[in-house]
PDB file of C-alpha atoms in Angstrom:
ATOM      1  CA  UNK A   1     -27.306  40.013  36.118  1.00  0.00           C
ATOM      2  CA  UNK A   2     -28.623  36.216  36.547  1.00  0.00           C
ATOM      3  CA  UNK A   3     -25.245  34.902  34.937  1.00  0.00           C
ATOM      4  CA  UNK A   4     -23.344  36.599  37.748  1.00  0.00           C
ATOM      5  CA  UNK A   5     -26.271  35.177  39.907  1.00  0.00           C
ATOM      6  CA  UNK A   6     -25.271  31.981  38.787  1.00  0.00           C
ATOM      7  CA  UNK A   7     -21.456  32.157  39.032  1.00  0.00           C
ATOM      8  CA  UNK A   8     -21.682  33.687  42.446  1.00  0.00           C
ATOM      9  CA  UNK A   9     -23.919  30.564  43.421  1.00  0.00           C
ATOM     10  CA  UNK A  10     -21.434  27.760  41.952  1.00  0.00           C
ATOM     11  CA  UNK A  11     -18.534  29.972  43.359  1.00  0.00           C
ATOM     12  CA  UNK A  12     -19.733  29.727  47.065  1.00  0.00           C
ATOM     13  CA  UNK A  13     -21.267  25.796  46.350  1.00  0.00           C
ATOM     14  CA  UNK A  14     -18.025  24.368  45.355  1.00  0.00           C
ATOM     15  CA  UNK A  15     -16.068  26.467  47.976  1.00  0.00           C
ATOM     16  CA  UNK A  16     -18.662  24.754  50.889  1.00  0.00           C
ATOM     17  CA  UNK A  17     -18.062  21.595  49.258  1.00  0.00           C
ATOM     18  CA  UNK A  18     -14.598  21.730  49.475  1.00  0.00           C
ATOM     19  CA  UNK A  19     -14.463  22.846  52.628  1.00  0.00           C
ATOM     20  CA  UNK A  20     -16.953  20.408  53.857  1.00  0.00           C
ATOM     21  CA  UNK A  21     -14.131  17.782  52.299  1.00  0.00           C
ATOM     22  CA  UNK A  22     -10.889  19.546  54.096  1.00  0.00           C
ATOM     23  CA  UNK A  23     -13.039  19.676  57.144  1.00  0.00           C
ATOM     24  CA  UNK A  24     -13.643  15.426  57.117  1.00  0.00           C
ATOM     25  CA  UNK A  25      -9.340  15.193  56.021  1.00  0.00           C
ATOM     26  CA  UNK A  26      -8.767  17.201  59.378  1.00  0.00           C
ATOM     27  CA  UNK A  27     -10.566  15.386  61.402  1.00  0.00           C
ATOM     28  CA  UNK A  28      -9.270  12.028  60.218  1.00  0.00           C
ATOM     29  CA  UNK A  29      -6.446  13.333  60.776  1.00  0.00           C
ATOM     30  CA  UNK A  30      -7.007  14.552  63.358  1.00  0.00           C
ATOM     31  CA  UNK A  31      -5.605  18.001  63.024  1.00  0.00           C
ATOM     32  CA  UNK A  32      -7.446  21.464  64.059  1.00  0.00           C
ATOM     33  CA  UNK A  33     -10.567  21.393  62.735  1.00  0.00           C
ATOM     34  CA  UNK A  34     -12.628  24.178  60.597  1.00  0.00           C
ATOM     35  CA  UNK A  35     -14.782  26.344  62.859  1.00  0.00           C
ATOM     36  CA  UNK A  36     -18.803  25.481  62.276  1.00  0.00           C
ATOM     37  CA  UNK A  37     -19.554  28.956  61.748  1.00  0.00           C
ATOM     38  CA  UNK A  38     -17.693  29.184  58.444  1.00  0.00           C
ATOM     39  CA  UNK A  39     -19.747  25.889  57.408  1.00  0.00           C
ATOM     40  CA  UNK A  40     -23.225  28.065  58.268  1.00  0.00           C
ATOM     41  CA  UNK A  41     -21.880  31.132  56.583  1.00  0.00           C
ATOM     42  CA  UNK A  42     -20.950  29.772  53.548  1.00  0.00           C
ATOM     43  CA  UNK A  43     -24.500  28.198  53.283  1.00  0.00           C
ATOM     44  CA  UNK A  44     -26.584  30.682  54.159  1.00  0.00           C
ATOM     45  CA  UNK A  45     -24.732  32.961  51.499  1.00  0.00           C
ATOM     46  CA  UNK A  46     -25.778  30.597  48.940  1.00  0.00           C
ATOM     47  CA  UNK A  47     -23.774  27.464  48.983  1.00  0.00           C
ATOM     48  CA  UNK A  48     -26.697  25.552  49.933  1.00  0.00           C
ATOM     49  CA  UNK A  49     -26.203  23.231  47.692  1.00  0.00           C
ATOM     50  CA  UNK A  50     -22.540  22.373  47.837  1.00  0.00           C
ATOM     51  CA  UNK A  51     -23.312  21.678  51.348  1.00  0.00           C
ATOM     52  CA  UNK A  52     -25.785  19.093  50.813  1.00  0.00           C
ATOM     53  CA  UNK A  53     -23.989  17.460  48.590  1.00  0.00           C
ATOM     54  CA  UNK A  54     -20.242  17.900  50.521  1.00  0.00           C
ATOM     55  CA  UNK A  55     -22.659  16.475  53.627  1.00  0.00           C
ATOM     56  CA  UNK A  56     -23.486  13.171  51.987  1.00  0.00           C
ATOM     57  CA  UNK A  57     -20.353  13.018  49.478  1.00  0.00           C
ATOM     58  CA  UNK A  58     -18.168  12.932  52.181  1.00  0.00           C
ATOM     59  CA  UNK A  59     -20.366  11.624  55.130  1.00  0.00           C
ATOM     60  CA  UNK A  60     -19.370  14.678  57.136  1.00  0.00           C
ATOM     61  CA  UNK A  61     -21.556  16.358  59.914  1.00  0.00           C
ATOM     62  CA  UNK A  62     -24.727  14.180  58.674  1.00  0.00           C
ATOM     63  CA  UNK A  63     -25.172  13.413  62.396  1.00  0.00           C
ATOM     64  CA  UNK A  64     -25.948  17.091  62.742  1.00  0.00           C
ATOM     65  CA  UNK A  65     -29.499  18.378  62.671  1.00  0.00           C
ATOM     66  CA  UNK A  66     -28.313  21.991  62.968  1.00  0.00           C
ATOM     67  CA  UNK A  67     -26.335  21.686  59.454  1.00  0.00           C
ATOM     68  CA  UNK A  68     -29.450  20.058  57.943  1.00  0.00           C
ATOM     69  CA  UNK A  69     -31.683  22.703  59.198  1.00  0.00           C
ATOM     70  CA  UNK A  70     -29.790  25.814  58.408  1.00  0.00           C
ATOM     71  CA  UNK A  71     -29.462  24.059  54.960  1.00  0.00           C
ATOM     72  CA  UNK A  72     -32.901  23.877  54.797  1.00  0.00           C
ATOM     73  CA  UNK A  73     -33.945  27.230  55.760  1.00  0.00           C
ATOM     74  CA  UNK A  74     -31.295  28.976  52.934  1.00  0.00           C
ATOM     75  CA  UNK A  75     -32.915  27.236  50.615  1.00  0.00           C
ATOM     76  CA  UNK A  76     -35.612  28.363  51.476  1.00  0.00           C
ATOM     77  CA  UNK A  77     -34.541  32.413  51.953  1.00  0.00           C
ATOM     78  CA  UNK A  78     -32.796  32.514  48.484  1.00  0.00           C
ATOM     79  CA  UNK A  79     -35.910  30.698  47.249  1.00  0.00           C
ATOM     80  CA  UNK A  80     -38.058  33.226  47.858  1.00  0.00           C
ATOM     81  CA  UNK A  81     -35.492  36.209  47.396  1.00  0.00           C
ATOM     82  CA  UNK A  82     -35.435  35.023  43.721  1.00  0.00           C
ATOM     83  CA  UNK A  83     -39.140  34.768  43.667  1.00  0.00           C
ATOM     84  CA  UNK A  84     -39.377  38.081  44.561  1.00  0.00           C
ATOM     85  CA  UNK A  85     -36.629  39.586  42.693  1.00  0.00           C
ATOM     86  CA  UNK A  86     -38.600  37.827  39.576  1.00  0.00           C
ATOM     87  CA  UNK A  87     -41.980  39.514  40.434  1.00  0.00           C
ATOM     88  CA  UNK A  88     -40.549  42.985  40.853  1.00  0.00           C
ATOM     89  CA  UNK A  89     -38.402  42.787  37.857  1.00  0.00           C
ATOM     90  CA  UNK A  90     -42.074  41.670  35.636  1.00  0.00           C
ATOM     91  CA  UNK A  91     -44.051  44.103  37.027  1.00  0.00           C
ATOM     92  CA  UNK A  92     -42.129  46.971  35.936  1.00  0.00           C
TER      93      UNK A  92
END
């Protein structure tokens, strides 16, 4: 169960990461862009961390408190779903 965890957490990181990097290529381009609601999806169902790091890899949307706090606040949620899942799972 936690290696599939795992995968499905590096799966959606590296998509939001490479996203966040096709995203910054469009709009030098200047090309249509990637809707923000795909960026917010894709972090709040787990890529949390390929978001932070596609933010400051790329310099893209860091001028953005609304990507910083919705990263902020899945970290937190899958924080604490773990947590839990970890309790339940010792007390039985």
């Amino acid at each position: 169960m936690w290696r599939l965890l795992w995968r499905v957490y590096l799966f959606v990181g590296i998509l939001t990461f490479l996203l966040y990097g096709l995203d910054k290529f469009l709009a030098k381009a200047e090309w249509k862009r990637i809707p923000e609601r795909w960026f917010h999806t894709l972090t709040l169902l787990g890529g949390f961390g390929g978001a932070l790091i596609g933010m400051h890899f790329f310099n893209h949307k860091t001028n953005k408190p609304k990507f910083k706090w919705i990263i902020v606040a899945a970290l937190i949620l899958h924080s604490a779903a773990v947590v839990i899942v970890i309790a339940r799972l010792s007390w039985f």
